mmCIF file of C-alpha atoms in Angstrom:
data_model
loop_
_atom_site.group_PDB
_atom_site.id
_atom_site.type_symbol
_atom_site.label_atom_id
_atom_site.label_comp_id
_atom_site.label_asym_id
_atom_site.label_seq_id
_atom_site.Cartn_x
_atom_site.Cartn_y
_atom_site.Cartn_z
ATOM 1 C CA MET N 20 31.512 16.677 0.714
ATOM 2 C CA VAL N 21 30.114 16.651 4.277
ATOM 3 C CA TRP N 22 31.615 17.458 7.655
ATOM 4 C CA GLU N 23 31.637 14.057 9.352
ATOM 5 C CA LYS N 24 32.870 13.810 12.968
ATOM 6 C CA ASP N 25 32.424 12.231 16.384
ATOM 7 C CA GLY N 26 32.147 8.559 15.438
ATOM 8 C CA VAL N 27 31.704 6.016 18.231
ATOM 9 C CA LEU N 28 30.772 2.353 18.018
ATOM 10 C CA PHE N 29 28.392 0.567 20.345
ATOM 11 C CA PRO N 30 30.393 -2.001 22.332
ATOM 12 C CA GLU N 31 28.381 -4.907 20.885
ATOM 13 C CA LYS N 32 26.335 -5.713 17.811
ATOM 14 C CA ILE N 33 22.622 -4.943 17.898
ATOM 15 C CA ASN N 34 20.362 -7.040 15.665
ATOM 16 C CA ASN N 35 23.483 -8.734 14.254
ATOM 17 C CA LYS N 36 24.863 -5.408 13.001
ATOM 18 C CA PHE N 37 27.551 -3.008 14.095
ATOM 19 C CA GLN N 38 26.098 0.337 15.154
ATOM 20 C CA LEU N 39 28.048 3.553 14.652
ATOM 21 C CA LEU N 40 26.963 6.881 16.086
ATOM 22 C CA HIS N 41 28.348 9.783 14.051
ATOM 23 C CA ARG N 42 27.617 13.402 13.370
ATOM 24 C CA ILE N 43 26.894 15.222 10.196
ATOM 25 C CA LEU N 44 25.993 18.717 11.381
ATOM 26 C CA PRO N 45 23.889 19.439 13.323
ATOM 27 C CA ASP N 46 22.574 16.094 14.661
ATOM 28 C CA ILE N 47 23.725 12.642 15.800
ATOM 29 C CA GLN N 48 22.997 9.854 13.301
ATOM 30 C CA LEU N 49 23.213 6.073 13.404
ATOM 31 C CA ALA N 50 24.886 3.957 10.733
ATOM 32 C CA SER N 51 24.205 0.198 10.833
ATOM 33 C CA PHE N 52 26.261 -2.341 8.908
ATOM 34 C CA LYS N 53 27.104 -6.036 8.923
ATOM 35 C CA ASN N 54 30.736 -5.778 7.886
ATOM 36 C CA PHE N 55 33.272 -2.950 8.061
ATOM 37 C CA LYS N 56 33.929 -3.491 4.347
ATOM 38 C CA ASP N 57 30.399 -2.171 3.739
ATOM 39 C CA LEU N 58 31.606 1.295 4.773
ATOM 40 C CA LYS N 59 34.106 1.374 1.909
ATOM 41 C CA GLU N 60 31.373 1.035 -0.685
ATOM 42 C CA ASN N 61 30.382 4.388 -2.171
ATOM 43 C CA ASP N 62 26.814 3.156 -2.485
ATOM 44 C CA TYR N 63 26.520 2.635 1.296
ATOM 45 C CA TRP N 64 27.289 6.248 2.174
ATOM 46 C CA TYR N 65 25.358 7.611 -0.808
ATOM 47 C CA LYS N 66 22.183 5.861 0.382
ATOM 48 C CA HIS N 67 22.854 6.798 4.012
ATOM 49 C CA ILE N 68 23.323 10.503 3.300
ATOM 50 C CA LYS N 69 20.466 10.601 0.786
ATOM 51 C CA ASN N 70 18.152 9.400 3.588
ATOM 52 C CA LEU N 71 19.987 11.109 6.462
ATOM 53 C CA SER N 72 16.826 12.213 8.284
ATOM 54 C CA LYS N 73 15.856 8.542 8.752
ATOM 55 C CA HIS N 74 19.124 7.921 10.620
ATOM 56 C CA VAL N 75 18.905 10.804 13.122
ATOM 57 C CA VAL N 76 19.111 9.640 16.738
ATOM 58 C CA LEU N 77 19.293 12.993 18.527
ATOM 59 C CA GLU N 78 18.587 16.552 17.472
ATOM 60 C CA GLY N 79 19.377 19.644 19.508
ATOM 61 C CA ASN N 80 16.069 20.233 21.277
ATOM 62 C CA TYR N 81 17.247 22.537 24.065
ATOM 63 C CA GLY N 82 18.975 25.935 24.197
ATOM 64 C CA PHE N 83 22.312 24.520 25.297
ATOM 65 C CA GLN N 84 22.257 22.392 22.099
ATOM 66 C CA ASP N 85 21.351 25.176 19.671
ATOM 67 C CA ARG N 86 24.410 24.927 17.418
ATOM 68 C CA HIS N 87 24.918 21.168 17.248
ATOM 69 C CA ILE N 88 25.322 17.964 19.218
ATOM 70 C CA GLY N 89 27.658 15.039 18.738
ATOM 71 C CA ALA N 90 28.526 11.682 20.176
ATOM 72 C CA GLY N 91 31.027 11.513 22.995
ATOM 73 C CA ALA N 92 31.918 8.353 24.859
ATOM 74 C CA PRO N 93 30.845 4.929 23.554
ATOM 75 C CA PRO N 94 27.339 4.024 24.795
ATOM 76 C CA ILE N 95 27.042 2.078 28.038
ATOM 77 C CA LYS N 96 24.619 -0.841 28.254
ATOM 78 C CA THR N 97 22.326 -0.611 31.300
ATOM 79 C CA LYS N 98 19.082 -2.357 32.258
ATOM 80 C CA ALA N 99 17.193 0.823 31.366
ATOM 81 C CA GLY N 100 18.802 1.224 27.926
ATOM 82 C CA TRP N 101 21.978 2.452 26.266
ATOM 83 C CA LEU N 102 23.385 5.411 28.176
ATOM 84 C CA LEU N 103 24.836 7.917 25.729
ATOM 85 C CA LEU N 104 27.029 10.727 26.963
ATOM 86 C CA ASN N 105 27.363 13.335 24.283
ATOM 87 C CA HIS N 106 28.473 16.900 23.778
ATOM 88 C CA ALA N 107 26.207 19.809 22.998
ATOM 89 C CA VAL N 108 27.248 23.201 21.666
ATOM 90 C CA GLU N 109 25.594 26.474 22.569
ATOM 91 C CA PRO N 110 26.366 29.544 20.463
ATOM 92 C CA LYS N 111 27.115 32.780 22.324
ATOM 93 C CA ASN N 112 28.217 36.219 21.129
ATOM 94 C CA LYS N 113 31.720 35.639 22.533
ATOM 95 C CA GLY N 114 32.038 32.103 21.130
ATOM 96 C CA ARG N 115 30.680 28.631 21.699
ATOM 97 C CA ILE N 116 30.135 26.722 24.926
ATOM 98 C CA TYR N 117 30.580 22.939 24.829
ATOM 99 C CA HIS N 118 28.524 21.089 27.447
ATOM 100 C CA ALA N 119 28.168 17.392 28.270
ATOM 101 C CA SER N 120 24.708 15.880 28.126
ATOM 102 C CA ALA N 121 23.083 12.454 28.439
ATOM 103 C CA ALA N 122 20.384 10.397 26.767
ATOM 104 C CA LEU N 123 19.003 6.890 27.102
ATOM 105 C CA LEU N 124 18.451 4.830 23.933
ATOM 106 C CA ASP N 125 16.451 1.636 23.443
ATOM 107 C CA LEU N 126 18.516 -1.545 23.802
ATOM 108 C CA LYS N 127 17.128 -3.191 20.647
ATOM 109 C CA ASN N 128 16.549 -0.077 18.528
ATOM 110 C CA PRO N 129 19.072 2.673 19.297
ATOM 111 C CA LEU N 130 17.200 5.045 16.969
ATOM 112 C CA LYS N 131 14.510 5.144 19.661
ATOM 113 C CA VAL N 132 15.237 7.689 22.390
ATOM 114 C CA ILE N 133 13.791 6.721 25.770
ATOM 115 C CA ALA N 134 14.850 9.784 27.743
ATOM 116 C CA ARG N 135 17.241 12.729 27.633
ATOM 117 C CA LEU N 136 18.334 15.458 29.980
ATOM 118 C CA PRO N 137 16.784 18.863 29.165
ATOM 119 C CA TYR N 138 19.829 20.561 30.766
ATOM 120 C CA PRO N 139 23.588 19.955 30.653
ATOM 121 C CA LEU N 140 25.029 17.115 32.684
ATOM 122 C CA MET N 141 28.226 19.161 32.911
ATOM 123 C CA THR N 142 29.058 22.692 31.843
ATOM 124 C CA PRO N 143 32.396 24.546 31.880
ATOM 125 C CA GLU N 144 33.000 26.128 35.280
ATOM 126 C CA GLU N 145 36.604 25.454 36.324
ATOM 127 C CA ASP N 146 39.475 27.626 35.054
ATOM 128 C CA TYR N 147 40.906 24.707 33.033
ATOM 129 C CA GLU N 148 37.483 24.234 31.368
ATOM 130 C CA LEU N 149 36.975 27.934 30.682
ATOM 131 C CA GLU N 150 40.361 28.863 29.229
ATOM 132 C CA GLY N 151 42.698 26.994 26.904
ATOM 133 C CA HIS N 152 43.317 26.381 23.215
ATOM 134 C CA VAL N 153 39.539 26.532 22.714
ATOM 135 C CA ASN N 154 37.709 28.172 25.613
ATOM 136 C CA ASN N 155 34.553 26.877 27.314
ATOM 137 C CA VAL N 156 34.834 23.197 26.447
ATOM 138 C CA ILE N 157 33.699 20.027 28.166
ATOM 139 C CA PHE N 158 33.843 17.106 25.734
ATOM 140 C CA PRO N 159 33.120 13.595 27.134
ATOM 141 C CA THR N 160 35.293 10.976 25.495
ATOM 142 C CA GLY N 161 35.436 7.904 27.701
ATOM 143 C CA THR N 162 33.928 6.215 30.726
ATOM 144 C CA THR N 163 34.559 3.462 33.197
ATOM 145 C CA THR N 164 32.581 2.148 36.137
ATOM 146 C CA PHE N 165 33.862 1.124 39.532
ATOM 147 C CA LYS N 166 31.252 -0.362 41.822
ATOM 148 C CA ASP N 167 28.289 2.039 41.617
ATOM 149 C CA LYS N 168 30.134 5.058 40.170
ATOM 150 C CA LEU N 169 30.451 6.120 36.577
ATOM 151 C CA TYR N 170 33.676 7.975 35.852
ATOM 152 C CA ILE N 171 33.477 10.317 32.882
ATOM 153 C CA TYR N 172 36.746 11.297 31.222
ATOM 154 C CA TYR N 173 36.484 14.510 29.268
ATOM 155 C CA GLY N 174 38.568 16.991 27.342
ATOM 156 C CA THR N 175 38.641 20.552 28.632
ATOM 157 C CA SER N 176 39.254 23.618 26.490
ATOM 158 C CA ASP N 177 41.126 21.419 24.008
ATOM 159 C CA SER N 178 44.056 21.591 26.448
ATOM 160 C CA TYR N 179 43.551 19.118 29.288
ATOM 161 C CA VAL N 180 41.855 15.884 30.275
ATOM 162 C CA ALA N 181 39.777 15.674 33.451
ATOM 163 C CA VAL N 182 37.483 13.178 35.139
ATOM 164 C CA ALA N 183 34.167 13.564 36.929
ATOM 165 C CA SER N 184 32.028 10.945 38.621
ATOM 166 C CA VAL N 185 28.368 10.309 39.280
ATOM 167 C CA LYS N 186 26.449 7.411 40.733
ATOM 168 C CA LEU N 187 25.286 5.487 37.689
ATOM 169 C CA GLU N 188 21.930 4.599 39.230
ATOM 170 C CA SER N 189 21.285 8.254 40.135
ATOM 171 C CA LEU N 190 21.988 9.365 36.561
ATOM 172 C CA ILE N 191 19.640 6.712 35.138
ATOM 173 C CA LYS N 192 16.900 7.717 37.603
ATOM 174 C CA GLU N 193 17.326 11.367 36.640
ATOM 175 C CA LEU N 194 17.157 10.523 32.950
ATOM 176 C CA LEU N 195 13.976 8.489 33.439
ATOM 177 C CA LYS N 196 12.312 11.594 34.894
ATOM 178 C CA HIS N 197 12.664 13.108 31.407
ATOM 179 C CA LYS N 198 11.187 10.468 29.123
ATOM 180 C CA VAL N 199 10.645 11.483 25.517
#
């Protein structure tokens, strides 16, 4: 009955519960549960969807997020908070543009947004990002860190996989300049 996509789990329980970021258009929501069996109960999702606005983590607040946003890679625990890399979709006359963005969520309450970038972290620029099965797509899906660098693996134009890197500390500092 709803278009449910982009589910990612936090890598550890928070407040003794699993935390699942997911998207029911147009925002990113948080589902919390003690046991995966809870998700099979019709009552769980009925209550969740009935009170969906209480579960919203991120809404599209900027022009590059005007159509919708969705989770990307699993959140990364940092001293400053949970780093969430997500995708954001901007509608254009000739189609949509999928950007990558970033936000910082509270370690104990991931519904609380600490900071978020008011501009894309990454936007399609390279030929393989601009043209493919679906044009103009950067979609972050995974990360890893080596020493001080965060490597972001992302899908491009629904045709390829690429990787970009950024100093993790630099990204956190930039995010903290844009506290909510």
